[in-house]
Short mmCIF file of C-alpha atoms and ligand atoms in Angstrom, two decimals:
data_model
loop_
_atom_site.label_atom_id
_atom_site.label_comp_id
_atom_site.label_asym_id
_atom_site.label_seq_id
_atom_site.Cartn_x
_atom_site.Cartn_y
_atom_site.Cartn_z
CA MET A 1 9.30 12.31 -24.08
CA ALA A 2 6.97 9.33 -23.78
CA ASN A 3 8.32 6.46 -21.73
CA PRO A 4 9.29 3.82 -24.35
CA PHE A 5 8.60 1.05 -21.86
CA VAL A 6 5.04 1.98 -21.03
CA ASP A 7 2.79 0.05 -23.37
CA ASP A 8 -0.61 1.08 -22.08
CA ALA A 9 -1.77 4.64 -21.40
CA LYS A 10 -3.32 4.82 -17.94
CA VAL A 11 -4.94 7.44 -15.77
CA ILE A 12 -2.75 7.73 -12.70
CA THR A 13 -4.41 8.46 -9.38
CA GLU A 14 -2.05 9.88 -6.80
CA ASP A 15 -3.47 8.04 -3.82
CA ASN A 16 -3.17 4.61 -5.42
CA PRO A 17 0.08 3.17 -3.97
CA PHE A 18 0.40 0.66 -6.79
CA GLU A 19 0.39 3.49 -9.36
CA SER A 20 2.95 5.36 -7.24
CA MET A 21 5.17 2.28 -7.16
CA MET A 22 4.79 1.69 -10.93
CA GLN A 23 5.66 5.30 -11.79
CA ARG A 24 8.98 4.95 -9.98
CA PHE A 25 9.50 1.47 -11.43
CA ASP A 26 8.98 2.76 -15.00
CA GLU A 27 11.31 5.68 -14.43
CA ALA A 28 14.06 3.44 -13.00
CA ALA A 29 13.64 0.90 -15.82
CA THR A 30 14.03 3.70 -18.37
CA GLN A 31 17.17 5.04 -16.65
CA LEU A 32 18.65 1.53 -16.49
CA ASN A 33 17.81 0.90 -20.14
CA LEU A 34 16.32 -2.36 -18.90
CA ASP A 35 15.87 -5.20 -21.40
CA PRO A 36 12.23 -4.75 -22.56
CA ASN A 37 11.49 -8.48 -22.08
CA ILE A 38 12.74 -8.47 -18.49
CA TYR A 39 10.81 -5.24 -18.01
CA LYS A 40 7.59 -6.92 -19.15
CA ILE A 41 8.09 -9.75 -16.67
CA LEU A 42 9.02 -7.57 -13.68
CA ARG A 43 6.01 -5.29 -14.22
CA TRP A 44 3.63 -8.04 -13.10
CA PRO A 45 3.25 -9.86 -9.80
CA ASN A 46 3.88 -13.59 -10.02
CA ARG A 47 0.63 -14.57 -8.31
CA GLU A 48 -2.37 -12.89 -6.67
CA LEU A 49 -4.81 -14.72 -4.44
CA THR A 50 -8.19 -13.37 -3.31
CA LEU A 51 -9.85 -15.36 -0.55
CA TYR A 52 -13.30 -15.15 1.02
CA ILE A 53 -12.91 -16.44 4.54
CA PRO A 54 -15.88 -17.60 6.65
CA VAL A 55 -15.31 -16.95 10.33
CA LEU A 56 -17.50 -17.99 13.25
CA MET A 57 -18.16 -14.84 15.28
CA ASP A 58 -18.70 -14.88 19.04
CA ASP A 59 -22.46 -14.25 18.60
CA GLY A 60 -22.80 -17.60 16.78
CA ASN A 61 -23.14 -16.09 13.27
CA TYR A 62 -20.64 -16.38 10.43
CA GLN A 63 -19.02 -13.42 8.73
CA VAL A 64 -17.15 -13.68 5.43
CA PHE A 65 -13.94 -11.61 5.19
CA THR A 66 -12.14 -10.68 1.98
CA ALA A 67 -8.42 -11.38 2.13
CA TYR A 68 -5.44 -11.18 -0.22
CA ARG A 69 -1.96 -12.61 -0.64
CA VAL A 70 0.08 -11.18 -3.50
CA GLN A 71 3.36 -12.91 -4.35
CA HIS A 72 5.26 -10.45 -6.45
CA ASN A 73 8.57 -12.12 -7.22
CA PHE A 74 10.59 -15.26 -6.40
CA ALA A 75 13.69 -14.68 -8.56
CA ARG A 76 16.08 -14.32 -5.60
CA GLY A 77 14.46 -16.72 -3.12
CA PRO A 78 11.21 -17.38 -1.23
CA ALA A 79 8.77 -14.49 -1.18
CA LYS A 80 8.72 -12.49 2.04
CA GLY A 81 6.22 -9.97 3.35
CA GLY A 82 3.89 -8.91 6.11
CA LEU A 83 0.22 -9.43 6.77
CA ARG A 84 -1.97 -6.38 7.40
CA TYR A 85 -5.38 -6.23 9.10
CA SER A 86 -7.33 -3.08 8.29
CA PRO A 87 -10.78 -2.01 7.05
CA ASP A 88 -9.00 0.01 4.32
CA VAL A 89 -7.00 -2.83 2.71
CA THR A 90 -7.32 -2.92 -1.10
CA LEU A 91 -5.83 -5.27 -3.69
CA ASP A 92 -3.82 -2.42 -5.22
CA GLU A 93 -2.39 -1.56 -1.81
CA VAL A 94 -1.35 -5.19 -1.24
CA ARG A 95 0.10 -5.31 -4.78
CA ALA A 96 2.21 -2.23 -4.11
CA LEU A 97 3.36 -3.53 -0.74
CA ALA A 98 4.32 -6.90 -2.29
CA ALA A 99 6.38 -5.19 -5.00
CA TRP A 100 8.05 -2.95 -2.42
CA MET A 101 9.09 -6.10 -0.55
CA THR A 102 10.83 -7.43 -3.68
CA TRP A 103 12.70 -4.15 -4.17
CA LYS A 104 13.45 -3.79 -0.44
CA CYS A 105 15.02 -7.25 -0.13
CA ALA A 106 17.08 -6.55 -3.24
CA VAL A 107 18.26 -3.12 -1.99
CA VAL A 108 19.73 -4.67 1.16
CA ASN A 109 20.76 -7.77 -0.81
CA ILE A 110 18.99 -10.47 1.18
CA PRO A 111 17.93 -13.67 -0.62
CA PHE A 112 14.15 -13.17 -0.67
CA GLY A 113 11.52 -12.13 -3.17
CA GLY A 114 8.48 -10.08 -2.20
CA ALA A 115 4.92 -10.77 -1.05
CA LYS A 116 2.24 -9.16 1.09
CA GLY A 117 -1.07 -10.12 2.64
CA GLY A 118 -4.05 -8.16 3.80
CA ILE A 119 -7.43 -8.90 5.32
CA ILE A 120 -10.28 -6.40 5.19
CA CYS A 121 -11.36 -6.33 8.83
CA ASP A 122 -11.40 -4.01 11.82
CA PRO A 123 -9.33 -5.80 14.47
CA ARG A 124 -10.41 -3.26 17.12
CA GLN A 125 -14.00 -4.49 16.75
CA MET A 126 -13.04 -8.18 17.00
CA SER A 127 -12.42 -10.36 20.04
CA PRO A 128 -9.11 -12.28 20.40
CA SER A 129 -10.88 -15.57 19.62
CA GLU A 130 -12.46 -14.10 16.45
CA LEU A 131 -9.02 -12.83 15.38
CA GLU A 132 -7.52 -16.24 16.07
CA ARG A 133 -10.17 -18.04 13.96
CA LEU A 134 -9.69 -15.49 11.13
CA THR A 135 -5.90 -15.92 11.22
CA ARG A 136 -6.02 -19.72 11.31
CA ARG A 137 -8.51 -20.00 8.45
CA TYR A 138 -6.49 -17.53 6.34
CA THR A 139 -3.35 -19.58 6.99
CA ALA A 140 -5.11 -22.85 6.17
CA GLU A 141 -6.40 -21.41 2.87
CA LEU A 142 -2.82 -20.49 1.94
CA LEU A 143 -1.15 -23.81 2.86
CA ASP A 144 -0.26 -24.65 -0.74
CA PHE A 145 1.33 -21.25 -1.29
CA ILE A 146 3.28 -20.40 1.86
CA GLY A 147 6.08 -22.05 3.83
CA PRO A 148 9.80 -21.65 4.52
CA GLU A 149 10.77 -22.32 0.89
CA ARG A 150 7.82 -20.54 -0.72
CA ASP A 151 6.55 -17.45 1.03
CA VAL A 152 7.21 -16.43 4.64
CA PRO A 153 4.66 -14.04 6.23
CA ALA A 154 5.50 -11.54 9.01
CA PRO A 155 3.60 -8.89 11.01
CA ASP A 156 2.53 -5.55 9.56
CA MET A 157 -0.09 -2.98 10.57
CA ASN A 158 -2.41 -4.38 13.26
CA THR A 159 -0.82 -7.82 13.34
CA ASN A 160 1.72 -8.88 15.94
CA GLU A 161 3.68 -11.74 17.51
CA GLN A 162 0.50 -13.45 18.68
CA VAL A 163 -0.91 -13.50 15.15
CA MET A 164 2.39 -14.99 13.92
CA ALA A 165 2.25 -17.66 16.65
CA TRP A 166 -1.26 -18.68 15.47
CA MET A 167 -0.04 -18.80 11.85
CA MET A 168 3.00 -20.89 12.76
CA ASP A 169 0.86 -23.28 14.80
CA THR A 170 -1.76 -23.71 12.05
CA TYR A 171 0.93 -24.36 9.44
CA SER A 172 2.68 -26.84 11.78
CA MET A 173 -0.54 -28.75 12.58
CA HIS A 174 -1.01 -29.45 8.88
CA ALA A 175 2.70 -30.27 8.33
CA ARG A 176 2.49 -32.69 11.31
CA HIS A 177 5.62 -31.19 12.85
CA THR A 178 6.69 -27.79 14.17
CA VAL A 179 7.84 -25.50 11.36
CA THR A 180 9.18 -22.38 13.03
CA ALA A 181 10.57 -20.97 9.75
CA ALA A 182 7.04 -20.75 8.27
CA VAL A 183 6.63 -17.16 9.56
CA THR A 184 8.85 -14.51 11.16
CA GLY A 185 8.13 -11.95 13.83
CA LYS A 186 7.16 -14.76 16.24
CA PRO A 187 7.49 -14.51 20.02
CA VAL A 188 11.12 -15.16 21.04
CA GLU A 189 9.94 -18.18 23.07
CA LEU A 190 8.64 -19.79 19.84
CA GLY A 191 11.68 -19.25 17.65
CA GLY A 192 11.45 -15.49 17.16
CA SER A 193 14.73 -13.61 16.86
CA GLN A 194 16.22 -11.41 19.50
CA GLY A 195 15.98 -7.84 18.28
CA ARG A 196 13.16 -8.47 15.73
CA ARG A 197 10.63 -6.32 17.59
CA GLU A 198 12.97 -3.31 17.49
CA ALA A 199 14.54 -4.10 14.09
CA THR A 200 12.65 -1.67 11.83
CA GLY A 201 13.12 1.21 14.29
CA ARG A 202 16.77 0.28 14.79
CA GLY A 203 17.31 0.17 11.02
CA LEU A 204 15.85 3.68 10.81
CA LEU A 205 18.21 4.85 13.54
CA ILE A 206 21.19 3.36 11.67
CA VAL A 207 20.39 5.09 8.36
CA CYS A 208 19.62 8.40 10.13
CA ASN A 209 23.02 8.18 11.85
CA GLU A 210 24.65 7.63 8.45
CA ALA A 211 22.79 10.60 6.96
CA CYS A 212 23.87 12.81 9.89
CA LYS A 213 27.48 11.79 9.27
CA LYS A 214 27.08 12.62 5.58
CA PHE A 215 25.76 16.12 6.34
CA ASP A 216 27.87 16.78 9.46
CA LEU A 217 24.82 17.07 11.69
CA GLU A 218 25.43 16.87 15.42
CA ILE A 219 23.05 14.27 16.87
CA GLU A 220 22.34 16.22 20.07
CA LYS A 221 21.18 19.22 18.02
CA THR A 222 19.16 17.22 15.52
CA ARG A 223 15.40 17.64 15.92
CA VAL A 224 13.24 14.67 14.91
CA ILE A 225 9.50 14.38 14.24
CA ILE A 226 7.92 10.94 13.96
CA GLN A 227 4.41 10.24 12.67
CA GLY A 228 3.14 6.85 13.93
CA SER A 229 3.79 5.39 17.37
CA GLY A 230 3.49 1.69 16.69
CA ASN A 231 6.07 -0.98 16.07
CA VAL A 232 8.04 1.23 13.70
CA GLY A 233 7.44 4.81 14.89
CA GLY A 234 7.27 4.12 18.62
CA VAL A 235 10.46 2.05 18.64
CA ALA A 236 12.29 4.51 16.36
CA ALA A 237 11.30 7.40 18.65
CA ARG A 238 12.63 5.61 21.70
CA LEU A 239 15.90 4.48 20.11
CA MET A 240 16.53 7.92 18.65
CA MET A 241 15.94 9.56 22.01
CA LEU A 242 18.37 7.09 23.64
CA GLU A 243 20.94 7.89 20.92
CA GLY A 244 20.75 11.58 21.87
CA TYR A 245 18.44 12.99 19.17
CA LYS A 246 15.88 15.55 20.24
CA VAL A 247 12.46 14.04 19.47
CA VAL A 248 10.28 17.16 19.20
CA GLY A 249 7.17 15.62 17.63
CA MET A 250 5.23 12.36 17.82
CA ALA A 251 1.85 11.31 16.47
CA ASP A 252 -0.56 8.44 16.28
CA MET A 253 -3.95 8.18 14.61
CA THR A 254 -5.62 10.14 17.46
CA GLY A 255 -3.45 13.27 16.99
CA ALA A 256 0.02 14.73 17.42
CA LEU A 257 2.25 16.16 20.15
CA TYR A 258 4.91 18.82 19.71
CA ASN A 259 7.46 20.13 22.18
CA PRO A 260 10.46 22.12 20.83
CA ALA A 261 12.41 21.32 24.01
CA GLY A 262 12.07 17.58 23.30
CA LEU A 263 9.41 15.06 24.28
CA ASP A 264 9.86 12.39 26.93
CA VAL A 265 9.28 9.49 24.52
CA ASP A 266 8.80 6.89 27.26
CA ALA A 267 6.20 9.07 28.96
CA VAL A 268 4.32 9.56 25.66
CA LEU A 269 4.40 5.84 24.82
CA GLY A 270 3.32 4.97 28.37
CA TYR A 271 0.46 7.48 28.13
CA LEU A 272 -0.61 6.02 24.77
CA LYS A 273 -0.55 2.49 26.16
CA GLU A 274 -2.76 3.48 29.06
CA HIS A 275 -5.18 5.93 27.39
CA LYS A 276 -5.14 4.74 23.73
CA THR A 277 -5.06 8.42 22.69
CA VAL A 278 -2.70 11.40 22.83
CA GLU A 279 -5.60 13.56 24.08
CA GLY A 280 -4.94 14.91 27.55
CA TYR A 281 -1.15 14.45 27.48
CA ALA A 282 0.20 17.47 29.39
CA GLU A 283 3.81 18.16 28.41
CA ALA A 284 3.24 19.18 24.78
CA GLU A 285 1.35 21.32 22.30
CA HIS A 286 -1.44 19.35 20.58
CA MET A 287 -2.07 19.41 16.84
CA SER A 288 -3.43 17.24 14.03
CA ASN A 289 -1.31 14.43 12.63
CA GLU A 290 -1.29 16.30 9.28
CA ALA A 291 -0.01 19.53 10.91
CA ILE A 292 2.90 17.80 12.67
CA LEU A 293 4.37 16.86 9.28
CA GLU A 294 4.73 20.54 8.43
CA MET A 295 6.57 21.60 11.60
CA ASP A 296 10.19 22.69 11.38
CA CYS A 297 12.64 19.84 12.09
CA ASP A 298 15.87 18.25 10.83
CA ILE A 299 14.61 14.69 10.36
CA LEU A 300 11.02 13.80 9.56
CA ILE A 301 10.05 10.13 9.90
CA PRO A 302 6.59 9.26 8.55
CA ALA A 303 6.06 5.83 10.14
CA ALA A 304 2.28 5.38 10.00
CA THR A 305 0.75 4.68 6.62
CA GLU A 306 0.77 5.51 2.88
CA ASN A 307 0.32 8.83 1.03
CA GLN A 308 0.94 11.11 4.02
CA ILE A 309 3.21 13.39 1.98
CA ASN A 310 1.50 14.21 -1.28
CA SER A 311 1.02 16.97 -3.86
CA GLN A 312 -1.22 18.86 -1.39
CA ASN A 313 1.30 19.26 1.43
CA ALA A 314 4.77 18.47 0.02
CA ASP A 315 5.68 22.14 -0.51
CA ARG A 316 5.06 22.80 3.20
CA ILE A 317 7.39 20.04 4.45
CA LYS A 318 10.36 21.70 6.19
CA CYS A 319 12.75 18.92 7.17
CA ARG A 320 16.33 18.50 5.96
CA ILE A 321 16.14 14.68 5.88
CA LEU A 322 13.04 12.61 5.14
CA ALA A 323 13.51 9.05 6.45
CA GLU A 324 10.55 6.92 5.41
CA GLY A 325 9.57 4.47 8.17
CA ALA A 326 6.22 3.55 6.62
CA ASN A 327 5.85 1.90 3.25
CA GLY A 328 4.87 4.41 0.57
CA PRO A 329 4.39 7.47 2.83
CA THR A 330 5.30 9.80 -0.06
CA THR A 331 3.39 9.76 -3.34
CA ALA A 332 5.16 9.78 -6.70
CA GLU A 333 3.73 13.27 -7.37
CA ALA A 334 5.26 14.59 -4.16
CA ASP A 335 8.72 13.24 -5.11
CA GLU A 336 9.35 16.11 -7.52
CA ILE A 337 8.32 18.81 -5.03
CA ILE A 338 10.49 17.25 -2.33
CA ALA A 339 13.43 17.09 -4.76
CA GLU A 340 13.04 20.80 -5.63
CA LYS A 341 13.27 21.61 -1.93
CA GLU A 342 16.54 19.65 -1.80
CA ILE A 343 15.31 17.45 1.01
CA TYR A 344 17.51 14.37 1.34
CA VAL A 345 15.20 11.34 1.14
CA ILE A 346 16.05 7.96 2.63
CA PRO A 347 13.39 5.98 0.75
CA ASP A 348 11.14 3.40 2.43
CA ILE A 349 12.67 0.41 0.64
CA LEU A 350 15.98 1.27 2.28
CA ALA A 351 14.99 3.11 5.47
CA ASN A 352 12.56 0.50 6.84
CA ALA A 353 14.45 -2.58 5.60
CA GLY A 354 15.67 -3.36 9.13
CA GLY A 355 12.49 -5.35 9.81
CA VAL A 356 12.84 -7.73 6.89
CA THR A 357 16.57 -8.00 7.52
CA VAL A 358 16.06 -9.36 11.03
CA SER A 359 13.18 -11.48 9.70
CA TYR A 360 15.77 -12.99 7.38
CA PHE A 361 18.01 -13.61 10.43
CA GLU A 362 15.05 -15.25 12.20
CA TRP A 363 14.42 -17.56 9.22
CA VAL A 364 18.14 -18.44 9.10
CA GLN A 365 18.23 -19.17 12.85
CA ASN A 366 15.05 -21.30 12.63
CA ARG A 367 16.54 -23.37 9.83
CA MET A 368 19.84 -23.81 11.69
CA GLY A 369 18.16 -24.42 15.04
CA PHE A 370 20.86 -22.20 16.51
CA TYR A 371 20.07 -18.82 18.02
CA TRP A 372 22.07 -15.61 18.14
CA THR A 373 22.35 -13.06 20.93
CA GLU A 374 20.76 -9.65 20.51
CA LYS A 375 24.24 -8.16 20.23
CA GLU A 376 25.05 -10.42 17.30
CA VAL A 377 21.71 -9.65 15.60
CA ASN A 378 22.22 -5.89 16.00
CA TYR A 379 25.81 -6.09 14.74
CA ARG A 380 24.72 -7.96 11.58
CA LEU A 381 21.77 -5.60 11.11
CA LYS A 382 24.07 -2.58 11.21
CA HIS A 383 26.41 -4.18 8.69
CA ILE A 384 23.54 -4.77 6.23
CA MET A 385 21.85 -1.37 6.70
CA VAL A 386 25.09 0.58 6.32
CA GLY A 387 25.97 -1.54 3.26
CA GLY A 388 22.56 -0.76 1.71
CA PHE A 389 22.93 2.94 2.51
CA GLU A 390 26.37 3.06 0.87
CA ASP A 391 25.25 1.08 -2.20
CA VAL A 392 22.29 3.42 -2.79
CA ASN A 393 24.43 6.54 -2.35
CA ARG A 394 26.95 5.11 -4.83
CA PHE A 395 24.15 4.58 -7.40
CA CYS A 396 22.90 8.08 -6.67
CA ASP A 397 26.30 9.60 -7.44
CA LYS A 398 27.05 7.34 -10.40
CA TYR A 399 23.77 7.98 -12.26
CA LYS A 400 23.16 11.51 -10.90
CA VAL A 401 19.64 10.56 -9.80
CA SER A 402 17.57 11.07 -6.64
CA MET A 403 17.91 8.66 -3.71
CA ARG A 404 14.44 7.34 -4.59
CA LEU A 405 15.39 6.51 -8.13
CA ALA A 406 18.77 5.15 -7.02
CA CYS A 407 17.00 2.69 -4.69
CA TYR A 408 14.67 1.45 -7.40
CA MET A 409 17.50 1.25 -9.94
CA LEU A 410 19.74 -0.75 -7.59
CA ALA A 411 16.90 -3.15 -6.71
CA ILE A 412 15.62 -3.62 -10.25
CA ASP A 413 19.16 -4.10 -11.54
CA ARG A 414 19.75 -6.93 -9.02
CA VAL A 415 16.39 -8.66 -9.65
CA ALA A 416 16.75 -8.25 -13.43
CA TYR A 417 20.26 -9.70 -13.40
CA ASP A 418 19.14 -12.75 -11.41
CA THR A 419 16.07 -13.22 -13.63
CA HIS A 420 18.34 -13.12 -16.67
CA LEU A 421 20.79 -15.62 -15.09
CA ARG A 422 18.01 -18.08 -14.27
CA GLY A 423 16.46 -17.67 -17.72
CA ILE A 424 12.76 -17.66 -18.47
CA TYR A 425 11.26 -21.16 -18.26
CA ALA A 426 8.76 -21.34 -21.09
P1 LIG B 1 1.45 -0.38 13.87
O1 LIG B 1 0.07 -0.85 13.66
O2 LIG B 1 2.29 -0.99 14.95
O3 LIG B 1 1.46 1.21 14.13
C1 LIG B 1 0.90 2.14 13.24
C2 LIG B 1 0.92 3.50 13.93
O4 LIG B 1 0.51 4.51 13.01
C3 LIG B 1 -0.03 3.60 15.12
O5 LIG B 1 0.56 4.41 16.12
C4 LIG B 1 -1.26 4.32 14.52
O6 LIG B 1 -2.01 5.03 15.50
C5 LIG B 1 -0.56 5.28 13.58
N1 LIG B 1 -1.37 5.81 12.51
C6 LIG B 1 -2.16 5.14 11.64
N2 LIG B 1 -2.71 6.01 10.76
C7 LIG B 1 -2.22 7.24 11.08
C8 LIG B 1 -2.38 8.55 10.57
N3 LIG B 1 -3.18 8.77 9.51
N4 LIG B 1 -1.70 9.56 11.14
C9 LIG B 1 -0.89 9.35 12.20
N5 LIG B 1 -0.71 8.15 12.74
C10 LIG B 1 -1.37 7.11 12.18
O7 LIG B 1 2.17 -0.53 12.44
P2 LIG B 1 3.72 -0.59 12.15
O8 LIG B 1 4.14 -2.00 12.14
O9 LIG B 1 4.42 0.41 13.01
O10 LIG B 1 3.75 -0.10 10.63
C11 LIG B 1 3.75 1.26 10.27
C12 LIG B 1 4.22 1.38 8.84
O11 LIG B 1 5.54 0.83 8.71
C13 LIG B 1 3.38 0.65 7.80
O12 LIG B 1 3.44 1.39 6.59
C14 LIG B 1 4.12 -0.67 7.61
O13 LIG B 1 3.85 -1.27 6.36
C15 LIG B 1 5.55 -0.18 7.70
N6 LIG B 1 6.55 -1.18 8.05
C16 LIG B 1 6.44 -1.95 9.15
C17 LIG B 1 7.45 -2.85 9.48
C18 LIG B 1 7.41 -3.67 10.75
O14 LIG B 1 8.40 -4.35 11.02
N7 LIG B 1 6.38 -3.61 11.53
C19 LIG B 1 8.56 -2.99 8.65
C20 LIG B 1 8.66 -2.17 7.52
C21 LIG B 1 7.66 -1.27 7.24
#
């Protein structure tokens, strides 16, 4: 039956993350019987900015970079979302990521909307001073649109604490006073939160522990494969190893490592830090980062980038639990195949919400000027992640839908309710 909410027929391309997001959004809206007027409003981002940023390069010439900031929704509070540096950034990708931030914050019930930024650049080809000038000019261009009450950026792929420190400093120079709450994911010395660096990986660990409890899996016998060895994948691998899981596979963009007896995660991460590649690492079988996804395991954690599990490979995925560390690692077309295989999915907007949750704690601490210990941060993080996990499972059982749909339904229901309460200012 045609979706009564969809008012324009569109050709859907599987690898477009925005289309993938919208397919799930439409399905959830239909299931919720969402008010068609609220539906119309939630289908669109609130604001999209495209910037062309001139940057002085080290050779004395200027280069103009294309950059985006999409602010998807403010119904529940200031927009929140990362900033990504990559040659592959597209407006549709940033749109999808911004919407996912809205749904993610709503799933774990924190008082933020959603936003995302991206700059088309190759940070590996740029010097630190070029990156600093790019970051500062991008921040300056956005001064009227960001800030603690408006939109609070954070790190994402290829951005880090240093980039956040430059953003905070640029914002503060214009405000004429230090505004730590302008961004999150800052160095701890500059108002960053204890536990923020590990938060996304720790959140993944928490929801995987809950899933193991649900299915009576013994942690010591549970084999884990993780694609991506950065802030999310690398930290998750380490924390899961420390918890007792057997991490049998790891990957980064240079390739993948597999050892059925378990990898020494610290040794792999140390090797990657030194050599910038998995090539030459001795204690494992080497394979492509596509092949590692298809190896037998109990928990698969794609924690690299979008569209890694798609209609081409979904039927070869062999895990019992799919815990999505990356944003949008599974396409909408793959959802159905994964469901037929009865793989239990912990969707991205729940599984990787640990990062934005501790970003929220950082923003709270900055505004209070009072800082928590790591123990306190981790305790509160666990409380929120377990609460989100339970809420989504309750929706799943109540509506007899997949975990994916349950996540979207829970999030959309919360944002729709708040939008309705506020009313539409016209
Ligand atoms: P990162 O830049 O720190 O690390 C990315 C990792 O993925 C690197 O190891 C890189 O080599 C690897 N990689 C990239 N393409 C790959 C490919 N095709 N195959 C295998 N490995 C590949 O980035 P990150 O912060 O870890 O983010 C990873 C994902 O998690 C992104 O989707 C991001 O949006 C999402 N995410 C990040 C956070 C956070 O707090 N950093 C929070 C929520 C979600």
